[in-house]
Coordinates of C-alpha atoms and ligand atoms in Angstrom, one line a residue:
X1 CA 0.1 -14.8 -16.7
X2 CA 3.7 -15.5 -17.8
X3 CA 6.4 -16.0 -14.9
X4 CA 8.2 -12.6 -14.0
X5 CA 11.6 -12.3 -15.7
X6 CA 14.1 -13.5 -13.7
X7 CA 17.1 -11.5 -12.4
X8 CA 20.3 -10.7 -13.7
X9 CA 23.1 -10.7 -10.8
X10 CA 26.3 -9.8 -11.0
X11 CA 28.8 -10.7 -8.6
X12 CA 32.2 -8.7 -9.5
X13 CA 35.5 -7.1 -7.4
X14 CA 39.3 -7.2 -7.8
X15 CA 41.2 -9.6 -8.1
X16 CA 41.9 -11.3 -5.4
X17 CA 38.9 -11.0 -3.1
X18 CA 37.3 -14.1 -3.3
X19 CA 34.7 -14.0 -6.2
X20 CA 35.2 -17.3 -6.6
X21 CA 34.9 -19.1 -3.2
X22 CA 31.8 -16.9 -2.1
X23 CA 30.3 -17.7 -5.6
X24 CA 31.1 -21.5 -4.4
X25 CA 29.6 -21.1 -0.6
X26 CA 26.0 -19.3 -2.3
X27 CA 25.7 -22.7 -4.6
X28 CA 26.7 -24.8 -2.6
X29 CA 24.0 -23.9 -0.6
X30 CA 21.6 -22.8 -3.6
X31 CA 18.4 -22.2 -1.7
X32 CA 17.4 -19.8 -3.8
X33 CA 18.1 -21.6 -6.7
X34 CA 20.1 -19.2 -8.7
X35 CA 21.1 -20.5 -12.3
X36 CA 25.1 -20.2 -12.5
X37 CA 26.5 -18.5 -15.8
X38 CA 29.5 -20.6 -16.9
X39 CA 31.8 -18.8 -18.6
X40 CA 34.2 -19.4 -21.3
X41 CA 37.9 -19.2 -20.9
X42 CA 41.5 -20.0 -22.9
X43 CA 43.1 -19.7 -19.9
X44 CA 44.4 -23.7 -18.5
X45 CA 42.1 -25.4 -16.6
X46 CA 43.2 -26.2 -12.7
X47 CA 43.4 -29.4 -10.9
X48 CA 40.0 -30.2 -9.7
X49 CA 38.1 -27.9 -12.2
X50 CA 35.3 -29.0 -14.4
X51 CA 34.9 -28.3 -18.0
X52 CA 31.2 -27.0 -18.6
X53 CA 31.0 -26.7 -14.9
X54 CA 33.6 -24.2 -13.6
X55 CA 34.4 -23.1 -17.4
X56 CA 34.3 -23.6 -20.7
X57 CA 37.9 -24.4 -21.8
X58 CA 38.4 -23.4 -25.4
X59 CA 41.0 -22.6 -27.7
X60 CA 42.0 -19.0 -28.6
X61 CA 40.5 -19.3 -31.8
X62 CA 37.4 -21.2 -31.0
X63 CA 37.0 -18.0 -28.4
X64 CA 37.7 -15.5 -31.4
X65 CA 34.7 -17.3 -33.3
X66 CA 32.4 -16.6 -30.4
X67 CA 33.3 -13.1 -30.3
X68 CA 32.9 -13.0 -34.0
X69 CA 29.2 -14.6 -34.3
X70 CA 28.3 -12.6 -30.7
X71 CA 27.7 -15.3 -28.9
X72 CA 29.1 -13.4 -26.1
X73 CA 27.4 -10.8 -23.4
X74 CA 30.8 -9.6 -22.5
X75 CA 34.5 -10.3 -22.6
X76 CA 37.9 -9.1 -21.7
X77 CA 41.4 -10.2 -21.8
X78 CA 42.6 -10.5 -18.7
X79 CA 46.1 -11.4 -17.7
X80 CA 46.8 -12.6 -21.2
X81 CA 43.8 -15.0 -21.7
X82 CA 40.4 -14.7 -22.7
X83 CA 37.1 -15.0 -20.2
X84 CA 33.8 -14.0 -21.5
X85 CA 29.8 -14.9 -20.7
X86 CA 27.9 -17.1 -23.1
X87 CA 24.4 -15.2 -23.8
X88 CA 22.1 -17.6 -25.0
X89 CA 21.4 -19.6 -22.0
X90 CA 21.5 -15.9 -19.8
X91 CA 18.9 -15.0 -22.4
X92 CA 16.5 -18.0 -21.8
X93 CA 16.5 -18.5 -18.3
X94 CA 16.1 -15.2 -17.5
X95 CA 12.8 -15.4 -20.0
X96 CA 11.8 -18.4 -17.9
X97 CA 11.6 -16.8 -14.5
X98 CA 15.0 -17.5 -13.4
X99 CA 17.9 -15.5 -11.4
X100 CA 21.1 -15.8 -13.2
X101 CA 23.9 -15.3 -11.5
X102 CA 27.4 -14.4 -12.8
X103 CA 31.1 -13.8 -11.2
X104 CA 33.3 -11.8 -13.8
X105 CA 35.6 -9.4 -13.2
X106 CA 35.2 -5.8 -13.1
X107 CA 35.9 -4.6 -16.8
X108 CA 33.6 -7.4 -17.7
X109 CA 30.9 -6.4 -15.2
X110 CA 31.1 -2.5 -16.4
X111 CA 30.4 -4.2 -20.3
X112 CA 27.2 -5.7 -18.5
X113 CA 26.1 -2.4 -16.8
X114 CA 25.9 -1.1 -20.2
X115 CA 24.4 -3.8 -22.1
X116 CA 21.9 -4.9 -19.1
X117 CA 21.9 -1.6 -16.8
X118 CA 18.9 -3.2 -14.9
X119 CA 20.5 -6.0 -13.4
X120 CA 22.1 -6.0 -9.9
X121 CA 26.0 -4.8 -9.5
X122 CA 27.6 -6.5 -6.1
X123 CA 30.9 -5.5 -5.4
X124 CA 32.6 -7.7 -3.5
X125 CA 35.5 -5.6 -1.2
X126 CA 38.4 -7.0 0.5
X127 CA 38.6 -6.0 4.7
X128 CA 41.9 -4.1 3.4
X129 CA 44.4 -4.0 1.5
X130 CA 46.9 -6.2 2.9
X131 CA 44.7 -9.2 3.6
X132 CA 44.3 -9.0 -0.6
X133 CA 47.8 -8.9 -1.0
X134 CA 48.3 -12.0 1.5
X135 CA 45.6 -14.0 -0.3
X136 CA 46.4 -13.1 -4.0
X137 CA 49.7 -14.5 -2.7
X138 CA 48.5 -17.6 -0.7
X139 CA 46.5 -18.7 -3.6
X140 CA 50.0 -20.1 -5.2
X141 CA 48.7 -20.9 -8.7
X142 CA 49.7 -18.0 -10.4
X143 CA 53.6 -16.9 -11.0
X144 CA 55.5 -13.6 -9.2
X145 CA 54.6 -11.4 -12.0
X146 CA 50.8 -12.6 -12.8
X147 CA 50.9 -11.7 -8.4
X148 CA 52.3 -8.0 -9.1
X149 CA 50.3 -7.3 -12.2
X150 CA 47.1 -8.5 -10.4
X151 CA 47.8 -6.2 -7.2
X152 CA 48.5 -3.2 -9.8
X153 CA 45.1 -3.7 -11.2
X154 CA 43.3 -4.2 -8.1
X155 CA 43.7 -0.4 -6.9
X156 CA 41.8 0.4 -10.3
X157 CA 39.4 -1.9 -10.0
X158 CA 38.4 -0.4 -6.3
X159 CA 37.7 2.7 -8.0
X160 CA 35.1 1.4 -10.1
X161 CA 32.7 0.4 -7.1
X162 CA 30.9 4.2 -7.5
X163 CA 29.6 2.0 -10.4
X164 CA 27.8 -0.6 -8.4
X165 CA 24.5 -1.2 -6.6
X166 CA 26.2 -2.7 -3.7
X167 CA 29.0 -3.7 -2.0
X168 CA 29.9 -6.6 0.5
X169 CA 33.1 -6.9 2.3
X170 CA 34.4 -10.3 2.2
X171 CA 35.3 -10.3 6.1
X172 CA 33.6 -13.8 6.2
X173 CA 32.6 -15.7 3.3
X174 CA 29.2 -16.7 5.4
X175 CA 28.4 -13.7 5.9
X176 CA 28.9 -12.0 2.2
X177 CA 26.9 -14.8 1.0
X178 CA 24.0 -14.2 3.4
X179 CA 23.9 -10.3 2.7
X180 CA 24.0 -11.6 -1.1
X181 CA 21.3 -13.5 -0.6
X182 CA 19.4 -10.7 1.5
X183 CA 20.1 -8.3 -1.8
X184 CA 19.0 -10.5 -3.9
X185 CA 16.1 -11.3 -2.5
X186 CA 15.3 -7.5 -1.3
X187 CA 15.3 -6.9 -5.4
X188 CA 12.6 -9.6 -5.9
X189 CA 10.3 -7.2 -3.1
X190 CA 10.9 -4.1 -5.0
X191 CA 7.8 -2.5 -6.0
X192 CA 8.1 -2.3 -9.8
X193 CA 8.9 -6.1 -9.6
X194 CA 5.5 -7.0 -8.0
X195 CA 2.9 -4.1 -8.9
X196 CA 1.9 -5.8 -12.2
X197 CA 1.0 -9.3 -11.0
X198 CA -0.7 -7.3 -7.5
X199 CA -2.8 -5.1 -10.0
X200 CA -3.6 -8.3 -12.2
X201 CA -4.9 -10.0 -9.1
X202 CA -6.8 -7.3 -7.9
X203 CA -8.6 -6.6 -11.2
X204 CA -9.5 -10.7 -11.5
X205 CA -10.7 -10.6 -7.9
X206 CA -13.1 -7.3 -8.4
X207 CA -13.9 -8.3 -12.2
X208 CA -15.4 -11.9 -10.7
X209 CA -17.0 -10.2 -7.3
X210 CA -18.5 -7.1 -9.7
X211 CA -17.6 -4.4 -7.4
Ligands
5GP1 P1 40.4 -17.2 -12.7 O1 41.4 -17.4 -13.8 O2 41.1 -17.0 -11.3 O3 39.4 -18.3 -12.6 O4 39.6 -15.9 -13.0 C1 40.2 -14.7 -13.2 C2 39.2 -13.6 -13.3 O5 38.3 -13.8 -14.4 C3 38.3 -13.6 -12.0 O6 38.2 -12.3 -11.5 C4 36.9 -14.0 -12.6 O7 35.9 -13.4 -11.8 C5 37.0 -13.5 -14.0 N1 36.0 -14.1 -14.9 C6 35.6 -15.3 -14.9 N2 34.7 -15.5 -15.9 C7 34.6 -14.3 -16.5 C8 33.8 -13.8 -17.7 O8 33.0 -14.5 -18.3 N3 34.0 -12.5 -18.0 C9 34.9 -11.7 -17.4 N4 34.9 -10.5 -17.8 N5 35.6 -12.1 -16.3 C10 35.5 -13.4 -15.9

């Protein structure tokens, strides 16, 4: 019998909460094994980031050509660059039995949730407000108005959780990756996920014993 099709997780929230370095602390301890979706970007790459690892770093126009031949799952413009999730490699591991995991934000996520409705929405949630202001703030890559526009956005991007599966609060980044990892593998125990290989052994088993 062919492996199960692997799961599609995504792992979205406003700006801000810390997508990122809770996406970092479940690979970093990747016991699980969850294939990472690297996504492409045109927006600059950062000290200490690693082209085909973090991102793909691409040119406007080498991003429009992706769009163009579809090469894309999803992708929005956000704060004047480009950020969008290659397909082809989502595509094939999932076929092979793998759990693909991806960190967009929300707009992107939503495009997923059409596209892929049966994969698994997290929403990652800041403690409050103030401690998202304080760390979009702390994070001092990003200039005063990239800051204001991000916070504006963030009270929108709250109001899309009603669209999600589940939501962790990112009190502790330990503890929203172990109820991540508690999700995700809750999902692999649902019942529609393992009737078919059950009923496939019990028919083998009764076949061979003639009952
Ligand atoms: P940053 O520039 O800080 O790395 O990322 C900015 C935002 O883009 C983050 O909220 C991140 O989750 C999101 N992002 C990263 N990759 C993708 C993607 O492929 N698609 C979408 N829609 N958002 C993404």
């Amino acid at each position: 019998m062919s492996a199960s099709r692997g799961l599609l997780i995504v792992l979205s929230g406003p700006s801000g909460v810390g997508k990122g370095t809770v996406r970092a602390a479940v690979f970093a301890n990747n016991q699980f094994q969850y294939v990472y979706s690297v996504s492409a970007t045109t927006r600059a790459q950062r000290p200490g980031e690693v082209d085909g690892k973090d991102y793909y770093f691409v040119s406007r126009e080498e991003f429009e050509t992706m769009i163009q031949n579809e090469d894309l799952l999803e992708y929005a413009e956000y704060v004047g660059n480009y950020y969008g999730t290659p397909i082809q490699k989502i595509e094939e591991n999932l076929a092979a039995g793998h759990d693909v995991f991806l960190e967009i934000e929300v707009q992107g996520a939503m495009k997923v949730k059409e596209r892929m409705p049966e994969g698994i929405f997290i929403f990652l949630a800041p403690p409050n407000l103030e401690e998202l202001e304080s760390r979009i703030t702390g994070r001092g890559t990003d200039a005063a108005h990239v800051i204001q526009e991000r916070m504006a956005t963030a009270k929108e991007e709250i109001e899309l959780m009603q669209h999600y599966d589940y939501v962790v609060v990112n009190d502790q980044v330990q503890h929203a990756v172990d109820k991540i990892n508690a999700i995700i593998q809750s999902e692999h125990l649902k019942v529609e996920r393992v009737v078919d290989q059950i009923r496939h052994d019990m028919e083998t088993y009764y076949e061979k014993e003639r009952i």
